[in-house]
mmCIF file of C-alpha atoms in Angstrom:
data_model
loop_
_atom_site.group_PDB
_atom_site.id
_atom_site.type_symbol
_atom_site.label_atom_id
_atom_site.label_comp_id
_atom_site.label_asym_id
_atom_site.label_seq_id
_atom_site.Cartn_x
_atom_site.Cartn_y
_atom_site.Cartn_z
ATOM 1 C CA MET A 850 122.047 299.101 110.926
ATOM 2 C CA PRO A 851 123.732 299.431 114.337
ATOM 3 C CA PHE A 852 126.192 296.664 115.439
ATOM 4 C CA THR A 853 124.386 295.131 118.434
ATOM 5 C CA PRO A 854 125.420 292.219 120.732
ATOM 6 C CA ALA A 855 122.888 289.978 119.022
ATOM 7 C CA ARG A 856 124.458 290.589 115.601
ATOM 8 C CA ALA A 857 127.935 290.003 117.043
ATOM 9 C CA ALA A 858 126.819 286.637 118.362
ATOM 10 C CA ARG A 859 125.403 285.685 114.894
ATOM 11 C CA VAL A 860 128.886 286.435 113.329
ATOM 12 C CA VAL A 861 131.191 284.877 115.984
ATOM 13 C CA LEU A 862 129.394 281.546 116.473
ATOM 14 C CA PRO A 863 129.615 280.408 112.849
ATOM 15 C CA LEU A 864 133.302 281.408 112.728
ATOM 16 C CA ALA A 865 134.011 279.442 115.878
ATOM 17 C CA ALA A 866 132.327 276.363 114.377
ATOM 18 C CA LEU A 867 134.513 276.625 111.281
ATOM 19 C CA LEU A 868 137.622 276.711 113.412
ATOM 20 C CA LEU A 869 136.625 273.680 115.447
ATOM 21 C CA VAL A 870 136.275 271.423 112.397
ATOM 22 C CA PRO A 871 140.061 271.189 111.589
ATOM 23 C CA LEU A 872 140.955 271.180 115.243
ATOM 24 C CA ALA A 873 138.782 268.103 115.791
ATOM 25 C CA GLY A 874 141.086 266.062 113.590
ATOM 26 C CA CYS A 875 144.209 266.868 115.603
ATOM 27 C CA GLY A 876 143.630 263.986 118.005
ATOM 28 C CA THR A 877 143.394 261.336 115.316
ATOM 29 C CA ASP A 878 146.269 259.099 114.169
ATOM 30 C CA THR A 879 147.964 260.860 111.290
ATOM 31 C CA THR A 880 150.965 258.478 111.079
ATOM 32 C CA PRO A 881 151.826 258.050 107.414
ATOM 33 C CA ALA A 882 151.614 254.653 105.904
ATOM 34 C CA SER A 883 155.321 254.752 105.138
ATOM 35 C CA ASP A 884 156.088 254.288 108.870
ATOM 36 C CA THR A 885 154.555 250.855 108.707
ATOM 37 C CA ALA A 886 156.708 249.998 105.732
ATOM 38 C CA ALA A 887 159.784 251.311 107.622
ATOM 39 C CA ASP A 888 158.960 249.035 110.551
ATOM 40 C CA ALA A 889 158.615 246.068 108.244
ATOM 41 C CA GLU A 890 161.945 246.925 106.665
ATOM 42 C CA HIS A 891 163.566 247.168 110.084
ATOM 43 C CA ARG A 892 162.238 243.791 111.078
ATOM 44 C CA ARG A 893 163.520 242.332 107.815
ATOM 45 C CA HIS A 894 167.038 243.317 108.870
ATOM 46 C CA GLN A 895 166.864 241.630 112.287
ATOM 47 C CA PRO A 896 168.351 238.142 112.719
ATOM 48 C CA ILE A 897 165.998 235.226 113.320
ATOM 49 C CA PRO A 898 166.474 232.764 116.174
ATOM 50 C CA THR A 899 167.592 229.386 114.814
ATOM 51 C CA THR A 900 168.169 225.795 115.953
ATOM 52 C CA GLU A 901 170.887 223.196 115.409
ATOM 53 C CA ALA A 902 168.905 221.775 112.509
ATOM 54 C CA ASP A 903 169.217 225.109 110.603
ATOM 55 C CA TRP A 904 172.989 224.825 110.555
ATOM 56 C CA LYS A 905 173.379 221.091 109.862
ATOM 57 C CA PRO A 906 174.451 221.776 106.213
ATOM 58 C CA VAL A 907 177.130 224.052 107.622
ATOM 59 C CA THR A 908 178.482 221.633 110.260
ATOM 60 C CA ASP A 909 178.339 218.711 107.816
ATOM 61 C CA THR A 910 180.387 220.679 105.238
ATOM 62 C CA LEU A 911 182.965 222.003 107.685
ATOM 63 C CA GLY A 912 183.163 218.940 109.842
ATOM 64 C CA ARG A 913 182.982 221.234 112.877
ATOM 65 C CA THR A 914 180.266 222.295 115.258
ATOM 66 C CA GLY A 915 179.701 225.652 116.882
ATOM 67 C CA LYS A 916 177.847 227.352 119.649
ATOM 68 C CA PHE A 917 174.813 229.705 119.753
ATOM 69 C CA GLY A 918 174.897 233.210 121.028
ATOM 70 C CA ASP A 919 172.620 236.258 121.361
ATOM 71 C CA ASN A 920 169.408 234.375 121.946
ATOM 72 C CA ASN A 921 170.186 231.788 119.283
ATOM 73 C CA THR A 922 170.481 234.378 116.489
ATOM 74 C CA VAL A 923 174.172 233.720 115.819
ATOM 75 C CA TYR A 924 175.874 230.395 115.257
ATOM 76 C CA ARG A 925 179.642 230.709 115.740
ATOM 77 C CA ILE A 926 182.249 228.066 114.783
ATOM 78 C CA GLY A 927 185.709 228.404 116.255
ATOM 79 C CA LEU A 928 188.704 228.017 113.929
ATOM 80 C CA PRO A 929 191.771 228.151 116.234
ATOM 81 C CA ARG A 930 195.239 227.731 114.683
ATOM 82 C CA THR A 931 196.555 225.251 117.253
ATOM 83 C CA ASP A 932 199.126 224.138 114.717
ATOM 84 C CA LEU A 933 201.084 227.352 114.700
ATOM 85 C CA GLN A 934 203.990 228.096 116.996
ATOM 86 C CA VAL A 935 203.991 231.877 117.034
ATOM 87 C CA THR A 936 206.151 234.179 119.080
ATOM 88 C CA SER A 937 205.841 237.926 119.397
ATOM 89 C CA GLY A 938 208.728 239.890 120.865
ATOM 90 C CA GLY A 939 210.184 236.597 122.125
ATOM 91 C CA VAL A 940 206.881 235.637 123.869
ATOM 92 C CA GLU A 941 205.085 232.480 122.816
ATOM 93 C CA ILE A 942 201.530 233.274 121.745
ATOM 94 C CA LYS A 943 198.827 230.831 122.925
ATOM 95 C CA PRO A 944 196.175 229.992 120.296
ATOM 96 C CA GLY A 945 193.379 231.166 122.587
ATOM 97 C CA LEU A 946 195.009 234.591 122.982
ATOM 98 C CA SER A 947 195.333 235.794 119.386
ATOM 99 C CA LEU A 948 195.193 232.835 117.015
ATOM 100 C CA GLY A 949 191.516 231.935 117.403
ATOM 101 C CA GLY A 950 189.723 232.394 114.073
ATOM 102 C CA TYR A 951 186.025 231.872 113.638
ATOM 103 C CA ALA A 952 183.080 231.809 111.212
ATOM 104 C CA ALA A 953 179.724 233.118 112.371
ATOM 105 C CA PHE A 954 176.361 232.692 110.655
ATOM 106 C CA ALA A 955 173.096 234.561 111.133
ATOM 107 C CA LYS A 956 169.788 233.927 109.437
ATOM 108 C CA TYR A 957 167.635 236.789 108.112
ATOM 109 C CA ARG A 958 164.285 236.851 106.389
ATOM 110 C CA ASP A 959 165.955 237.408 103.068
ATOM 111 C CA GLY A 960 169.090 235.288 103.411
ATOM 112 C CA VAL A 961 172.029 234.162 105.547
ATOM 113 C CA MET A 962 174.926 236.367 106.583
ATOM 114 C CA LEU A 963 178.477 235.130 107.095
ATOM 115 C CA MET A 964 181.091 237.038 109.086
ATOM 116 C CA GLY A 965 184.381 235.763 110.369
ATOM 117 C CA ASP A 966 188.087 236.179 110.961
ATOM 118 C CA LEU A 967 190.650 233.706 109.616
ATOM 119 C CA VAL A 968 194.171 233.385 110.920
ATOM 120 C CA VAL A 969 196.557 232.540 108.093
ATOM 121 C CA THR A 970 200.266 232.534 107.624
ATOM 122 C CA GLU A 971 201.860 234.765 105.022
ATOM 123 C CA ALA A 972 202.630 231.732 102.882
ATOM 124 C CA GLU A 973 198.929 230.615 102.995
ATOM 125 C CA LEU A 974 197.422 234.032 102.325
ATOM 126 C CA PRO A 975 197.462 234.107 98.451
ATOM 127 C CA LYS A 976 195.704 230.716 98.195
ATOM 128 C CA VAL A 977 193.211 231.644 100.886
ATOM 129 C CA THR A 978 192.418 234.908 99.098
ATOM 130 C CA ASP A 979 191.865 233.038 95.823
ATOM 131 C CA ALA A 980 189.561 230.581 97.485
ATOM 132 C CA LEU A 981 187.451 233.196 99.189
ATOM 133 C CA GLN A 982 187.115 235.409 96.116
ATOM 134 C CA SER A 983 186.266 232.474 93.856
ATOM 135 C CA HIS A 984 183.302 231.668 96.126
ATOM 136 C CA GLY A 985 182.050 235.303 96.366
ATOM 137 C CA ILE A 986 183.242 235.863 99.931
ATOM 138 C CA ALA A 987 184.587 239.390 100.455
ATOM 139 C CA GLN A 988 187.643 240.215 102.612
ATOM 140 C CA THR A 989 186.620 243.258 104.616
ATOM 141 C CA ALA A 990 189.964 243.605 106.345
ATOM 142 C CA LEU A 991 193.465 242.258 106.230
ATOM 143 C CA HIS A 992 195.673 243.264 109.134
ATOM 144 C CA LYS A 993 197.757 242.279 112.136
ATOM 145 C CA HIS A 994 196.583 241.558 115.676
ATOM 146 C CA LEU A 995 200.151 241.595 116.948
ATOM 147 C CA LEU A 996 202.876 244.147 116.590
ATOM 148 C CA GLN A 997 205.367 241.574 115.330
ATOM 149 C CA GLN A 998 205.353 237.839 115.066
ATOM 150 C CA THR A 999 207.347 234.857 113.869
ATOM 151 C CA PRO A 1000 206.351 233.332 111.582
ATOM 152 C CA PRO A 1001 204.497 236.185 109.830
ATOM 153 C CA VAL A 1002 200.743 235.800 110.349
ATOM 154 C CA TRP A 1003 197.791 237.674 108.913
ATOM 155 C CA TRP A 1004 194.192 238.095 110.076
ATOM 156 C CA THR A 1005 191.631 238.373 107.259
ATOM 157 C CA HIS A 1006 188.028 239.337 108.091
ATOM 158 C CA ILE A 1007 185.376 237.833 105.791
ATOM 159 C CA HIS A 1008 181.756 238.708 104.923
ATOM 160 C CA ALA A 1009 179.119 237.367 102.552
ATOM 161 C CA MET A 1010 175.339 237.058 102.056
ATOM 162 C CA SER A 1011 173.479 234.164 100.392
ATOM 163 C CA ASN A 1012 170.195 232.331 100.352
ATOM 164 C CA ASP A 1013 172.138 229.087 100.629
ATOM 165 C CA PRO A 1014 174.238 228.576 103.848
ATOM 166 C CA ALA A 1015 175.849 225.520 102.349
ATOM 167 C CA ALA A 1016 177.246 227.600 99.481
ATOM 168 C CA LEU A 1017 178.779 230.024 101.991
ATOM 169 C CA THR A 1018 180.281 227.158 103.946
ATOM 170 C CA LYS A 1019 181.861 225.676 100.839
ATOM 171 C CA GLY A 1020 183.733 228.914 100.367
ATOM 172 C CA VAL A 1021 184.938 228.861 103.999
ATOM 173 C CA LYS A 1022 186.046 225.242 103.656
ATOM 174 C CA ALA A 1023 187.965 225.989 100.460
ATOM 175 C CA ALA A 1024 189.789 228.725 102.317
ATOM 176 C CA LEU A 1025 190.562 226.407 105.234
ATOM 177 C CA ASP A 1026 191.759 223.703 102.843
ATOM 178 C CA ALA A 1027 194.369 226.148 101.650
ATOM 179 C CA THR A 1028 195.865 226.252 105.174
ATOM 180 C CA ALA A 1029 197.310 223.682 107.555
ATOM 181 C CA ILE A 1030 194.606 224.172 110.122
ATOM 182 C CA PRO A 1031 194.110 220.848 112.007
ATOM 183 C CA ALA A 1032 190.891 218.945 112.427
ATOM 184 C CA PRO A 1033 188.881 219.909 115.471
ATOM 185 C CA ALA A 1034 190.055 218.203 118.629
ATOM 186 C CA PRO A 1035 187.480 216.385 120.785
ATOM 187 C CA PRO A 1036 186.320 218.387 123.791
ATOM 188 C CA GLY A 1037 188.436 217.959 126.898
ATOM 189 C CA PRO A 1038 189.175 219.708 130.230
ATOM 190 C CA GLN A 1039 190.261 223.318 130.115
ATOM 191 C CA PRO A 1040 194.028 223.555 130.556
ATOM 192 C CA PRO A 1041 195.235 225.513 133.598
ATOM 193 C CA ILE A 1042 196.120 229.164 133.028
ATOM 194 C CA ASP A 1043 199.877 229.794 133.236
ATOM 195 C CA LEU A 1044 199.553 232.935 135.295
ATOM 196 C CA ASP A 1045 200.616 233.738 138.873
ATOM 197 C CA THR A 1046 197.261 235.131 140.033
ATOM 198 C CA ALA A 1047 198.311 235.221 143.651
ATOM 199 C CA GLY A 1048 201.394 237.228 142.732
ATOM 200 C CA SER A 1049 199.480 239.624 140.623
ATOM 201 C CA THR A 1050 197.138 240.593 143.465
ATOM 202 C CA ARG A 1051 199.847 240.713 146.157
ATOM 203 C CA PRO A 1052 200.785 244.390 145.670
ATOM 204 C CA TRP A 1053 197.125 245.412 145.966
ATOM 205 C CA ALA A 1054 196.593 243.293 149.049
ATOM 206 C CA ALA A 1055 199.613 244.941 150.731
ATOM 207 C CA ARG A 1056 197.934 248.382 150.368
ATOM 208 C CA ALA A 1057 194.466 247.265 151.489
ATOM 209 C CA PRO A 1058 193.265 247.195 155.161
ATOM 210 C CA PRO A 1059 193.738 243.838 156.884
ATOM 211 C CA THR A 1060 190.073 242.878 156.456
ATOM 212 C CA ALA A 1061 189.692 244.074 152.863
ATOM 213 C CA ALA A 1062 189.843 241.907 149.814
ATOM 214 C CA SER A 1063 190.515 242.992 146.314
ATOM 215 C CA THR A 1064 188.952 241.348 143.310
ATOM 216 C CA SER A 1065 188.498 242.431 139.767
ATOM 217 C CA SER A 1066 186.421 241.295 136.867
ATOM 218 C CA ALA A 1067 186.106 242.195 133.242
ATOM 219 C CA SER A 1068 183.565 241.543 130.528
ATOM 220 C CA PRO A 1069 184.183 241.353 126.820
ATOM 221 C CA ALA A 1070 183.540 244.516 124.938
ATOM 222 C CA ARG A 1071 180.756 244.624 122.359
ATOM 223 C CA ARG A 1072 182.425 245.305 119.005
ATOM 224 C CA PRO A 1073 180.423 246.947 116.239
ATOM 225 C CA SER A 1074 180.227 245.118 112.894
ATOM 226 C CA PRO A 1075 180.910 246.673 109.504
ATOM 227 C CA THR A 1076 177.981 248.646 108.074
ATOM 228 C CA THR A 1077 176.071 246.205 105.838
ATOM 229 C CA GLY A 1078 172.466 247.253 106.386
ATOM 230 C CA MET A 1079 172.042 244.222 108.623
ATOM 231 C CA SER A 1080 171.873 244.385 112.398
ATOM 232 C CA SER A 1081 174.609 241.994 113.397
ATOM 233 C CA ARG A 1082 175.166 240.652 116.887
ATOM 234 C CA PRO A 1083 178.343 240.954 118.995
ATOM 235 C CA ARG A 1084 179.235 237.313 118.523
ATOM 236 C CA SER A 1085 179.263 237.862 114.751
ATOM 237 C CA GLY A 1086 182.393 239.860 114.708
#
């Protein structure tokens, strides 16, 4: 039987219909169910905004209060070593420059994370280490922030997770009790900065046009936290 245009149409049309069936499904959502689970897992590792009441067990145990940061997801308590008289290369180090330890807390859907940095003398370090480890608090770093100092000082970074923030705080308090850190001082006026700001800008002003003014500003860098599977905020560490 000769191959006519009519016969060609009867063959081509059914084949075209078969091809259109799978193509029709290309516009539908084929996202696997595992993506939803991944999104849920991601949300589980994001810190939750908190209030002062959430950290009352912490402040009651430490006898110190802190400040919120990063949209109330991090509660940071300062632990400055104002009792230490440290010099580096013959220069007196102010507590606010390099002797300001801290403990930061963040709440997640499956627990509370502690991160911090404690400033301890070399004589205090063994007892501080024993206190931290006996309470399940890891030391993620032990190093120097200054090239040389007198007396010898160490900076130990800490990290722990728990469902009980009070239990974490007891470990921090045990470590602080092994030091001579003083009780927190009541808030007062900020002391003046011992820096000749006018003198520091004078060389720049001399080079500038008569009507020009030179100013500079800087913002604190955002430091990454150790990889723990949790999304920590800059104020955590």
